């Protein structure tokens, strides 16, 4: 397994931010998703974030909702998500799962952390689990040896930022804006201000997500963050593709552009 | 009773804890972006609870606008169908806007003003909470946006019209099952985006802390009034209290005053749909399992992967796959008993109440009537059963007419 720490050490040594790409498991199919994620890694994505499809994704905008609904309708299961992790981790890229909390509780908190570790996963992002309710989860990930990634938001107070950074491992997910996932014309200028507030509090890498979709935006964010997270733009490529092969090609092309973006940033 | 908002000093001592936990239930399972707003709401609510001016304004609205206290009606002809038990109806159906929902929206709309926010969003299933929220916003000059599942906007077209007339914007939700749970998801997405200007006026005792506790406190006026009314009428406490349970706000509202009366049995009647054994129901406690949905841990309908299962009920207001966390806790400690009532049983009780008492109940409340009739038979003729008649059935006339076949033509 490649860890998040190893990955950020490498991207830092290369003088650039890491590129983090997201797709939900099971979309457009189990195999189609694996193909697209492997293509991302081959095209310059450093860290892969695999979404665990959930019936009530209240942090997600319409693009990801659409893909997740299709994956669920096709019968994707938690075990298939873990198989996806295994397939992607085998490429050598650090591999995360992004999941709402109830599927983890249902699988078993300890069992899920152990299964992630066994699949070669590096960590788990939990958008609706804050440190306040995370005690059993923190014990489980510590025992399994994977990284818990929590979020900070523009509305987070200084005390909240301290609390989130204390318990996060691997990196801190910096939500660029108040809102849900989705492509936006501009990355909120609140992102840079938030990174500046979090930076003095922690040595962890800071990765910015929500609203990043183009090479220019990736370059802009990479100038002040350690990681750039792109989700909806990749999903949109798959949704708009006439067939799975064209989808993989479109994902590959976007990954190449974004990888150039994070390398073009001025640090 | 004028004690419409309970003293935090006494309610907090009991449940929930400071982080909003009722035993293992409740809490906050929300995006970090919402934590600041929930903290702000918690503080605003605490300071309002200690501000005599806030309580006075809410009391004033309750008496001069909502129509409180609501009446207690002895249902003498219904009694004959309930083994001779005395059946006492707490008449929340007589409130302004036609249900108990007004109690909560007036409180939360005043809190919205107190927080300096100008916009209110709400989710609604049957439309009763949406209508109540639109009403309170019209009264207090707040912008109101109501999210409603597209399926429900068809089932409850009359309430959509009412909300629009009251100046609210109604947004049909076309994602997921297109019902209440999806409306709640969409409201959460709006809230996380607009939280600085917007208060999310949750309509039931669900959601992240402090909502379950706060909505309970705004609804406990039902039980506080009823307990005094029953004592005045009968010189004793009732043997049982019955209410329907979807999210569970009317049930918590009437239960709370009796929690410390061990001789009073508490019954919550969940929507049994086609029957719990068919899988087509909305009985989260009877037929669900503990999990996390919409910001809190409670019982919910879910599959083995933790995906929410769609609920089914003839009653749009009970058609929700979760339940408030305090009910989950009251169930587990054995203080309240939860039973399912099927669509057919509820509609029989709907008809029974129409014909014995001249009251057309909301189909939600008909579940409580059906359950209470059974409880009356179990407890016998010397018993007293207090029933929360949480809403009136005007909104359900199309559904009921189609069910009973009393009109010809297309059902609405």
XYZ file of C-alpha atoms in Angstrom:
679
model
C 0.000 0.000 0.000
C 1.164 3.509 -0.787
C 0.317 5.852 2.065
C -0.870 9.424 1.891
C 2.255 10.547 3.742
C 4.494 8.897 1.132
C 2.506 10.434 -1.688
C 2.618 13.970 -0.315
C 6.335 13.570 0.450
C 6.856 12.728 -3.207
C 4.748 15.571 -4.609
C 6.412 18.022 -2.214
C 9.839 16.833 -3.379
C 8.669 17.528 -6.899
C 7.700 21.011 -5.814
C 4.027 20.670 -6.621
C 0.613 19.847 -5.222
C -0.930 16.379 -5.450
C -3.833 15.754 -7.815
C -6.696 13.840 -6.219
C -9.384 12.382 -8.486
C -12.822 11.105 -7.441
C -15.328 8.705 -8.978
C -18.148 6.775 -7.322
C -17.695 2.994 -7.364
C -19.966 1.037 -9.675
C -20.441 3.821 -12.222
C -20.959 3.258 -15.082
C -20.304 -0.344 -13.946
C -17.865 -2.067 -11.626
C -15.369 -2.698 -14.436
C -16.031 0.654 -16.130
C -15.258 2.490 -12.916
C -12.030 0.537 -12.339
C -10.949 1.235 -15.935
C -11.583 4.957 -15.516
C -9.758 5.114 -12.172
C -6.748 3.214 -13.545
C -6.710 5.595 -16.526
C -6.656 8.520 -14.075
C -3.620 7.084 -12.288
C -1.846 6.442 -15.604
C -2.515 10.049 -16.607
C -1.147 11.836 -13.578
C -3.658 11.524 -10.744
C -1.622 10.960 -7.566
C -4.369 9.938 -5.122
C -7.662 8.231 -5.954
C -10.849 8.854 -3.999
C -13.545 6.220 -4.509
C -17.079 7.200 -3.542
C -19.219 4.645 -1.739
C -22.649 5.141 -3.336
C -25.297 6.117 -0.775
C -29.035 6.661 -1.058
C -29.010 10.065 0.679
C -25.879 11.941 -0.425
C -26.650 15.308 1.107
C -23.201 16.806 0.455
C -23.401 16.047 -3.271
C -24.740 18.135 -6.121
C -26.734 16.860 -9.114
C -23.810 15.401 -11.120
C -22.573 13.011 -8.468
C -26.146 12.278 -7.335
C -26.985 11.116 -10.847
C -24.015 8.739 -11.053
C -24.572 7.406 -7.544
C -28.266 6.752 -8.173
C -27.351 4.814 -11.320
C -24.711 2.781 -9.459
C -27.196 1.916 -6.716
C -29.908 1.025 -9.206
C -27.411 -1.348 -10.843
C -26.903 -3.005 -7.454
C -23.442 -1.872 -6.344
C -22.525 -3.216 -2.878
C -20.032 -2.268 -0.173
C -18.022 -5.398 -1.026
C -17.775 -4.199 -4.635
C -16.535 -0.836 -3.411
C -13.802 -2.640 -1.463
C -12.940 -4.693 -4.559
C -12.614 -1.413 -6.471
C -10.228 -0.161 -3.796
C -8.160 -3.319 -4.174
C -7.983 -2.982 -7.967
C -6.931 0.669 -7.830
C -4.491 0.278 -4.932
C -2.742 -2.396 -7.014
C -1.625 0.384 -9.397
C 0.479 1.796 -6.567
C -1.583 4.972 -6.117
C -2.737 5.906 -2.624
C -6.427 4.982 -2.574
C -9.165 6.448 -0.375
C -12.838 5.840 0.093
C -15.232 8.727 0.534
C -18.315 7.531 2.362
C -21.313 8.814 4.247
C -21.431 7.361 7.713
C -24.386 4.972 7.763
C -22.934 2.380 5.348
C -19.844 2.179 7.602
C -21.944 1.669 10.714
C -23.984 -0.962 8.946
C -20.888 -2.823 7.734
C -19.400 -2.588 11.224
C -17.061 0.248 12.155
C -14.092 -1.962 13.015
C -14.809 -4.407 10.203
C -14.924 -1.616 7.623
C -11.598 -0.130 8.713
C -10.015 -3.597 8.664
C -11.500 -4.400 5.244
C -10.160 -1.127 3.848
C -6.688 -1.939 5.152
C -6.893 -5.473 3.765
C -7.852 -4.062 0.350
C -4.789 -1.815 0.387
C -6.720 1.368 1.057
C -4.845 4.327 2.525
C -7.690 6.101 4.281
C -11.323 7.162 4.431
C -12.977 10.566 4.005
C -16.203 10.923 6.019
C -18.170 14.010 4.967
C -20.992 13.625 7.511
C -18.875 12.383 10.403
C -17.190 15.140 12.385
C -14.677 14.540 15.195
C -17.519 15.033 17.727
C -19.063 11.647 16.905
C -15.899 9.893 15.731
C -14.546 8.176 18.824
C -15.240 4.555 17.753
C -14.079 5.349 14.226
C -10.777 6.838 15.399
C -10.072 3.711 17.419
C -10.922 1.508 14.427
C -8.712 3.337 11.907
C -5.834 3.502 14.372
C -6.045 -0.239 14.865
C -6.326 -0.877 11.111
C -3.489 1.510 10.262
C -5.414 3.702 7.800
C -5.896 7.468 7.778
C -9.139 9.215 8.836
C -9.654 12.370 6.757
C -12.024 15.010 8.128
C -13.186 18.281 6.618
C -12.844 21.920 7.510
C -15.255 24.472 6.034
C -15.235 28.251 5.632
C -17.630 28.423 8.596
C -15.292 26.464 10.901
C -14.194 28.424 13.956
C -10.597 28.390 15.139
C -11.572 25.890 17.818
C -13.199 23.603 15.232
C -10.152 23.814 12.970
C -7.946 22.744 15.881
C -10.275 19.838 16.687
C -10.453 18.609 13.057
C -6.720 18.869 12.446
C -5.946 17.083 15.718
C -7.754 13.912 14.687
C -7.167 13.968 10.896
C -4.359 11.887 9.415
C -2.959 11.874 5.870
C -4.357 15.255 4.958
C -7.108 17.698 5.845
C -9.950 18.143 3.360
C -10.492 21.872 2.933
C -13.979 22.553 1.586
C -13.476 25.551 -0.687
C -16.961 26.914 -0.295
C -20.178 26.603 1.631
C -22.087 24.190 -0.543
C -22.259 20.795 -2.192
C -20.065 19.098 -4.774
C -20.250 20.345 -8.354
C -18.472 22.155 -11.145
C -18.246 25.909 -10.618
C -17.068 28.718 -12.872
C -14.644 29.939 -10.258
C -13.105 28.409 -7.173
C -14.297 30.371 -4.181
C -11.740 32.849 -2.881
C -12.737 31.613 0.567
C -10.572 28.537 -0.117
C -7.281 30.412 0.011
C -8.356 32.316 3.121
C -9.341 29.052 4.808
C -6.044 27.376 3.902
C -4.277 30.361 5.451
C -6.267 29.858 8.673
C -5.564 26.117 8.834
C -1.884 26.210 7.845
C -0.502 27.565 11.164
C -2.406 24.965 13.157
C -1.127 21.759 11.555
C 1.711 20.165 9.626
C -0.721 17.948 7.718
C -1.065 18.523 3.959
C -4.133 20.603 3.049
C -6.184 19.493 0.059
C -8.837 21.738 -1.418
C -12.036 20.345 -2.898
C -15.479 21.479 -4.116
C -15.718 23.297 -7.425
C -12.360 22.541 -9.067
C -12.809 21.330 -12.650
C -10.241 22.897 -15.032
C -6.462 22.963 -15.407
C -6.460 26.716 -14.733
C -8.440 26.246 -11.504
C -6.158 23.365 -10.504
C -3.107 25.589 -11.053
C -4.699 28.400 -9.062
C -5.448 26.121 -6.096
C -2.110 24.288 -6.346
C -0.352 27.603 -5.736
C -1.490 27.612 -2.091
C -2.673 24.063 -1.305
C -0.881 20.703 -1.044
C -3.588 18.794 -2.855
C -6.267 19.573 -5.448
C -9.416 17.426 -5.368
C -11.506 17.026 -8.537
C -14.726 15.007 -8.520
C -17.771 16.215 -10.411
C -15.748 17.154 -13.508
C -14.539 13.543 -13.859
C -18.030 12.178 -13.227
C -19.436 14.585 -15.818
C -17.020 13.120 -18.436
C -18.417 9.636 -17.776
C -22.048 10.794 -17.818
C -21.635 12.652 -21.108
C -19.733 9.874 -22.880
C -21.596 7.945 -25.599
C -20.030 4.660 -24.464
C -17.727 3.395 -21.669
C -14.568 3.500 -23.818
C -15.205 7.120 -24.751
C -15.815 7.843 -21.058
C -12.446 6.397 -20.072
C -10.777 8.405 -22.857
C -12.447 11.613 -21.678
C -11.426 10.952 -18.063
C -7.871 10.309 -19.236
C -7.803 13.577 -21.183
C -9.075 15.570 -18.198
C -6.522 13.932 -15.885
C -3.713 14.922 -18.276
C -4.925 18.544 -18.321
C -5.313 18.731 -14.539
C -1.919 17.064 -13.968
C -0.382 19.782 -16.129
C -2.317 22.323 -14.089
C -0.902 21.250 -10.721
C 2.587 21.267 -12.272
C 2.116 24.752 -13.753
C 1.307 26.354 -10.408
C 3.745 28.887 -9.014
C 4.707 28.027 -5.464
C -50.874 26.385 30.629
C -48.735 29.234 29.398
C -45.459 27.340 29.714
C -44.969 26.942 25.974
C -41.225 26.701 26.054
C -39.808 24.585 28.792
C -37.117 25.713 31.134
C -33.806 24.440 29.741
C -32.585 23.912 33.281
C -35.141 21.175 33.861
C -35.276 19.553 30.410
C -31.515 19.366 29.987
C -31.140 17.557 33.282
C -33.085 14.658 31.905
C -32.372 14.173 28.232
C -30.603 14.705 25.943
C -27.009 15.276 27.089
C -25.172 18.441 26.073
C -24.220 16.942 22.691
C -27.819 15.981 21.953
C -27.655 12.266 22.762
C -30.644 10.292 23.975
C -28.724 7.237 25.159
C -27.018 5.962 22.007
C -29.322 7.993 19.731
C -29.362 11.546 18.417
C -26.139 13.524 18.188
C -24.891 15.353 15.121
C -23.932 13.584 11.913
C -23.622 16.524 9.537
C -21.049 18.154 7.296
C -18.557 20.323 9.177
C -19.961 23.329 7.284
C -23.184 23.103 9.320
C -21.614 22.810 12.773
C -21.289 26.575 13.232
C -24.963 27.092 12.360
C -26.058 24.345 14.757
C -23.946 25.910 17.498
C -25.469 29.317 16.742
C -28.956 27.822 16.909
C -28.169 26.046 20.174
C -27.006 29.316 21.720
C -29.929 31.334 20.353
C -32.361 28.761 21.676
C -30.737 28.703 25.109
C -30.797 32.484 25.401
C -34.391 32.647 24.146
C -35.400 30.127 26.812
C -34.154 32.507 29.471
C -35.617 35.636 27.910
C -39.062 36.448 29.336
C -39.787 38.666 26.304
C -39.306 35.753 23.918
C -41.582 33.508 25.946
C -44.158 36.240 26.255
C -44.201 36.842 22.503
C -44.573 33.127 21.778
C -47.321 32.750 24.375
C -49.096 35.744 22.894
C -48.974 34.247 19.379
C -50.118 30.886 20.685
C -53.200 32.343 22.345
C -54.140 35.138 19.930
C -53.061 33.570 16.640
C -52.759 29.777 16.835
C -55.840 29.333 19.005
C -54.271 27.782 22.094
C -55.105 26.188 24.355
C -56.676 23.591 22.115
C -59.813 21.892 23.390
C -60.091 18.501 25.040
C -63.121 16.647 23.661
C -64.635 13.575 25.258
C -65.517 11.164 22.439
C -68.515 9.446 24.004
C -69.783 7.577 20.958
C -66.273 6.432 20.002
C -66.005 4.946 23.504
C -68.540 2.253 22.631
C -66.129 0.969 19.980
C -63.205 0.987 22.397
C -64.486 -1.436 25.017
C -66.178 1.361 26.916
C -62.917 3.128 27.754
C -63.225 6.906 28.123
C -61.691 8.395 24.980
C -60.384 11.950 25.296
C -59.278 13.795 22.165
C -56.661 16.540 22.370
C -57.864 18.762 19.556
C -54.711 19.933 17.753
C -56.830 19.729 14.597
C -58.524 22.935 15.731
C -55.294 24.943 15.654
C -54.689 27.567 13.005
C -53.425 25.792 9.839
C -55.080 22.591 10.996
C -52.471 20.682 12.937
C -49.936 20.705 15.760
C -47.271 21.902 13.324
C -48.052 25.549 14.123
C -46.650 25.144 17.669
C -43.160 24.467 16.360
C -43.046 26.893 13.443
C -44.001 29.916 15.537
C -41.192 29.144 17.963
C -38.586 28.552 15.278
C -39.669 31.557 13.185
C -39.210 33.789 16.237
C -35.766 32.235 16.724
C -34.972 32.992 13.078
C -35.652 36.674 13.732
C -33.614 36.497 16.909
C -30.619 35.137 14.948
C -30.928 37.978 12.433
C -31.678 35.590 9.571
C -34.115 36.567 6.842
C -34.806 33.351 4.969
C -36.448 30.125 6.087
C -36.335 26.766 4.338
C -38.468 23.777 5.252
C -39.141 20.251 4.087
C -42.629 18.873 3.946
C -44.314 15.562 3.220
C -48.075 15.974 3.556
C -47.665 19.709 3.284
C -48.889 20.429 6.815
C -45.479 21.544 8.030
C -44.891 23.450 4.790
C -48.184 25.285 5.193
C -47.430 26.026 8.836
C -43.928 27.293 7.965
C -45.301 29.457 5.137
C -47.885 30.829 7.566
C -45.359 31.756 10.237
C -43.088 33.350 7.624
C -45.947 35.409 6.203
C -46.834 36.545 9.710
C -43.281 37.551 10.601
C -42.120 38.832 7.213
C -39.604 36.088 6.416
C -38.809 34.638 2.990
C -39.949 31.009 2.832
C -38.807 28.188 0.538
C -40.405 24.762 0.936
C -38.897 21.569 -0.482
C -41.461 18.896 -1.273
C -41.027 15.581 -3.068
C -42.525 15.722 -6.537
C -44.617 12.661 -5.693
C -46.045 14.479 -2.660
C -46.792 17.668 -4.608
C -49.172 15.509 -6.650
C -50.686 13.713 -3.637
C -51.146 16.999 -1.752
C -51.836 19.540 -4.502
C -54.174 21.531 -2.260
C -51.428 22.205 0.260
C -49.067 23.279 -2.530
C -51.651 25.876 -3.508
C -52.009 27.010 0.109
C -48.259 27.483 0.489
C -48.079 29.504 -2.707
C -50.978 31.704 -1.631
C -49.102 32.373 1.599
C -46.178 33.666 -0.439
C -43.844 30.674 -0.159
C -41.810 29.218 -2.996
C -42.446 25.483 -3.368
C -39.628 23.504 -4.975
C -40.592 20.003 -6.167
C -37.767 17.542 -5.481
C -37.160 15.082 -8.296
C -34.284 13.066 -6.845
C -34.414 9.666 -5.157
C -37.875 8.467 -4.181
C -39.293 11.996 -4.640
C -40.836 12.018 -1.166
C -40.148 13.503 2.258
C -36.676 12.032 2.781
C -35.470 13.468 -0.517
C -37.055 16.825 0.292
C -35.038 16.761 3.519
C -31.811 15.984 1.590
C -32.460 18.892 -0.735
C -33.243 21.238 2.161
C -29.934 20.227 3.776
C -28.112 21.013 0.507
C -29.763 24.435 0.387
C -28.899 25.027 4.035
C -25.214 24.171 3.679
C -25.056 26.614 0.743
C -27.024 29.503 2.280
C -26.538 28.954 5.975
C -25.461 32.509 6.728
C -28.839 33.991 5.759
C -31.036 30.954 6.216
C -32.612 28.985 9.031
C -33.630 25.410 8.307
C -36.993 25.060 10.033
C -37.139 21.297 10.566
C -40.706 20.162 11.128
C -40.203 17.211 13.410
C -38.164 15.901 16.323
C -35.516 14.507 13.960
C -32.318 15.959 12.494
C -29.084 16.960 14.202
C -28.937 18.386 17.716
C -30.477 20.742 18.861
C -33.530 20.084 16.639
C -34.972 17.002 18.417
C -34.842 18.725 21.799
C -35.927 22.137 20.541
C -38.888 20.890 18.531
C -39.941 18.731 21.495
C -39.864 21.772 23.740
C -42.009 23.795 21.320
C -44.460 20.891 21.043
C -44.668 19.945 24.713
C -47.411 22.539 25.145
C -49.753 19.832 23.813
C -49.101 17.485 26.713
C -48.771 20.206 29.311
C -52.241 21.489 28.415
C -53.749 18.032 28.048
C -52.432 16.766 31.374
C -54.089 19.688 33.185
C -57.290 19.313 31.140
C -57.581 15.595 31.887
C -56.994 16.209 35.589
C -59.647 18.935 35.609
C -62.151 16.734 33.777
C -61.575 13.369 35.467
C -59.674 14.147 38.688
C -56.982 11.711 37.682
C -54.313 10.998 35.116
C -55.146 8.974 32.006
C -54.168 5.301 31.871
C -52.760 5.646 28.381
C -51.686 8.323 25.928
C -51.819 7.567 22.204
C -50.310 9.391 19.233
C -49.234 8.661 15.682
C -45.498 8.621 14.932
C -43.814 9.554 11.670
C -40.876 11.729 12.659
C -42.733 11.889 15.944
C -43.246 15.541 16.905
C -46.890 15.357 17.922
C -46.202 12.187 19.911
C -43.239 13.701 21.764
C -45.359 16.817 22.277
C -48.018 14.914 24.177
C -45.722 12.289 25.795
C -43.301 14.708 27.435
C -45.702 15.934 30.125
C -46.324 12.320 31.199
C -42.774 10.926 31.125
C -42.496 11.159 34.904
C -45.945 9.620 35.523
C -45.039 5.908 35.612
C -48.706 4.863 35.721
C -49.423 6.462 32.360
C -48.690 4.150 29.435
C -47.401 5.837 26.301
C -48.240 4.424 22.866
C -46.820 5.537 19.539
C -48.530 4.229 16.420
C -46.353 3.942 13.355
C -47.575 3.737 9.776
C -47.846 0.042 8.950
C -48.663 0.624 5.281
C -49.608 -2.692 3.696
C -48.335 -4.469 6.826
C -44.837 -4.609 8.290
C -44.454 -8.204 7.060
C -44.907 -7.034 3.435
C -41.921 -4.688 3.585
C -44.187 -1.864 2.353
C -44.538 0.268 5.477
C -43.089 3.236 7.367
C -42.632 1.610 10.797
C -39.041 2.573 11.586
C -39.038 1.277 15.162
C -41.124 -1.868 14.629
C -39.554 -2.794 11.291
C -36.243 -0.933 11.109
C -32.821 -0.969 12.748
C -30.554 1.646 14.359
C -28.506 3.753 11.961
C -27.743 7.320 10.930
C -29.978 9.379 8.655
C -30.471 13.132 8.279
C -28.033 14.093 10.964
C -28.878 11.799 13.877
C -28.716 8.181 14.980
C -32.107 6.532 15.393
C -34.145 3.658 14.036
C -34.520 3.702 10.262
C -35.572 1.551 7.353
C -32.391 0.342 5.695
C -31.009 -2.592 3.770
C -28.003 -4.689 4.771
C -25.671 -2.184 3.085
C -27.072 0.736 5.084
C -28.970 2.245 2.158
C -32.240 3.867 3.153
C -35.287 1.853 2.088
C -38.252 3.721 0.711
C -41.180 3.911 3.095
C -44.824 3.351 2.210
C -47.937 4.766 3.818
C -51.284 6.096 2.704
C -50.444 9.026 4.948
C -47.907 11.370 3.348
C -47.125 12.852 6.768
C -46.013 9.480 8.167
C -44.284 8.342 4.970
C -40.749 8.720 6.280
C -38.119 5.988 6.775
C -36.758 7.422 10.036
C -38.011 8.552 13.446
C -36.881 11.058 16.044
C -34.049 9.833 18.294
C -35.949 10.384 21.546
C -38.549 7.854 20.390
C -35.786 5.337 19.706
C -34.578 5.853 23.238
C -38.062 5.733 24.829
C -38.603 2.470 22.973
C -35.333 0.926 24.125
C -35.825 1.849 27.787
C -39.404 0.559 27.613
C -41.031 3.867 28.574
C -43.129 3.995 25.404
C -44.584 1.229 23.255
C -44.585 1.465 19.473
C -46.957 -0.509 17.293
C -47.758 -0.453 13.577
C -51.218 0.451 12.238
C -51.891 -0.523 8.630
C -53.395 1.724 5.964
C -56.625 -0.280 6.152
C -56.855 -0.058 9.955
C -56.172 3.676 9.828
C -58.843 4.264 7.190
C -61.383 2.249 9.199
C -60.632 4.478 12.172
C -60.843 7.561 9.951
C -64.368 6.543 8.980
C -65.252 5.610 12.562
C -64.284 9.015 13.931
C -66.158 10.801 11.138
C -69.346 8.889 11.899
C -69.228 8.675 15.693
C -67.922 12.134 16.526
C -68.409 14.327 13.478
C -64.685 14.923 13.205
C -62.752 14.296 9.985
C -59.227 13.521 11.198
C -55.996 13.767 9.261
C -55.077 10.285 8.033
C -51.963 10.587 10.192
C -54.102 11.092 13.288
C -56.423 8.263 12.221
C -53.494 5.927 12.965
C -53.621 7.138 16.573
C -57.388 6.624 16.717
C -57.050 3.052 15.408
C -54.353 2.244 17.933
C -56.195 3.921 20.802
C -59.371 1.951 20.136
C -57.304 -1.251 20.530
C -55.686 0.058 23.707
C -59.116 0.999 25.090
C -60.321 -2.558 24.522
C -57.227 -3.942 26.244
C -57.535 -1.654 29.284
C -61.305 -1.958 29.695
C -64.239 0.295 30.569
C -62.753 1.897 33.680
C -59.792 3.220 31.747
C -59.088 6.653 30.308
C -57.242 6.964 26.996
C -55.922 10.350 25.907
C -55.453 10.626 22.141
C -53.551 13.321 20.303
C -55.757 14.290 17.385
C -52.822 15.959 15.695
C -54.517 17.311 12.582
C -57.693 17.673 10.608
C -58.511 15.793 7.452
C -59.475 18.521 4.997
C -56.237 17.900 3.109
C -57.066 14.180 2.884
C -60.549 14.360 1.473
C -59.431 13.333 -2.040
C -57.407 10.381 -0.747
C -60.215 9.247 1.556
C -62.901 9.659 -1.086
C -60.860 7.496 -3.442
C -60.228 4.896 -0.703
C -63.896 4.611 0.242
C -65.130 4.997 -3.333
C -67.542 7.744 -2.286
C -66.927 9.739 -5.450
C -66.556 8.609 -9.006
C -63.877 9.846 -11.349
C -60.117 10.186 -11.136
C -58.538 10.040 -7.697
C -56.322 13.044 -7.057
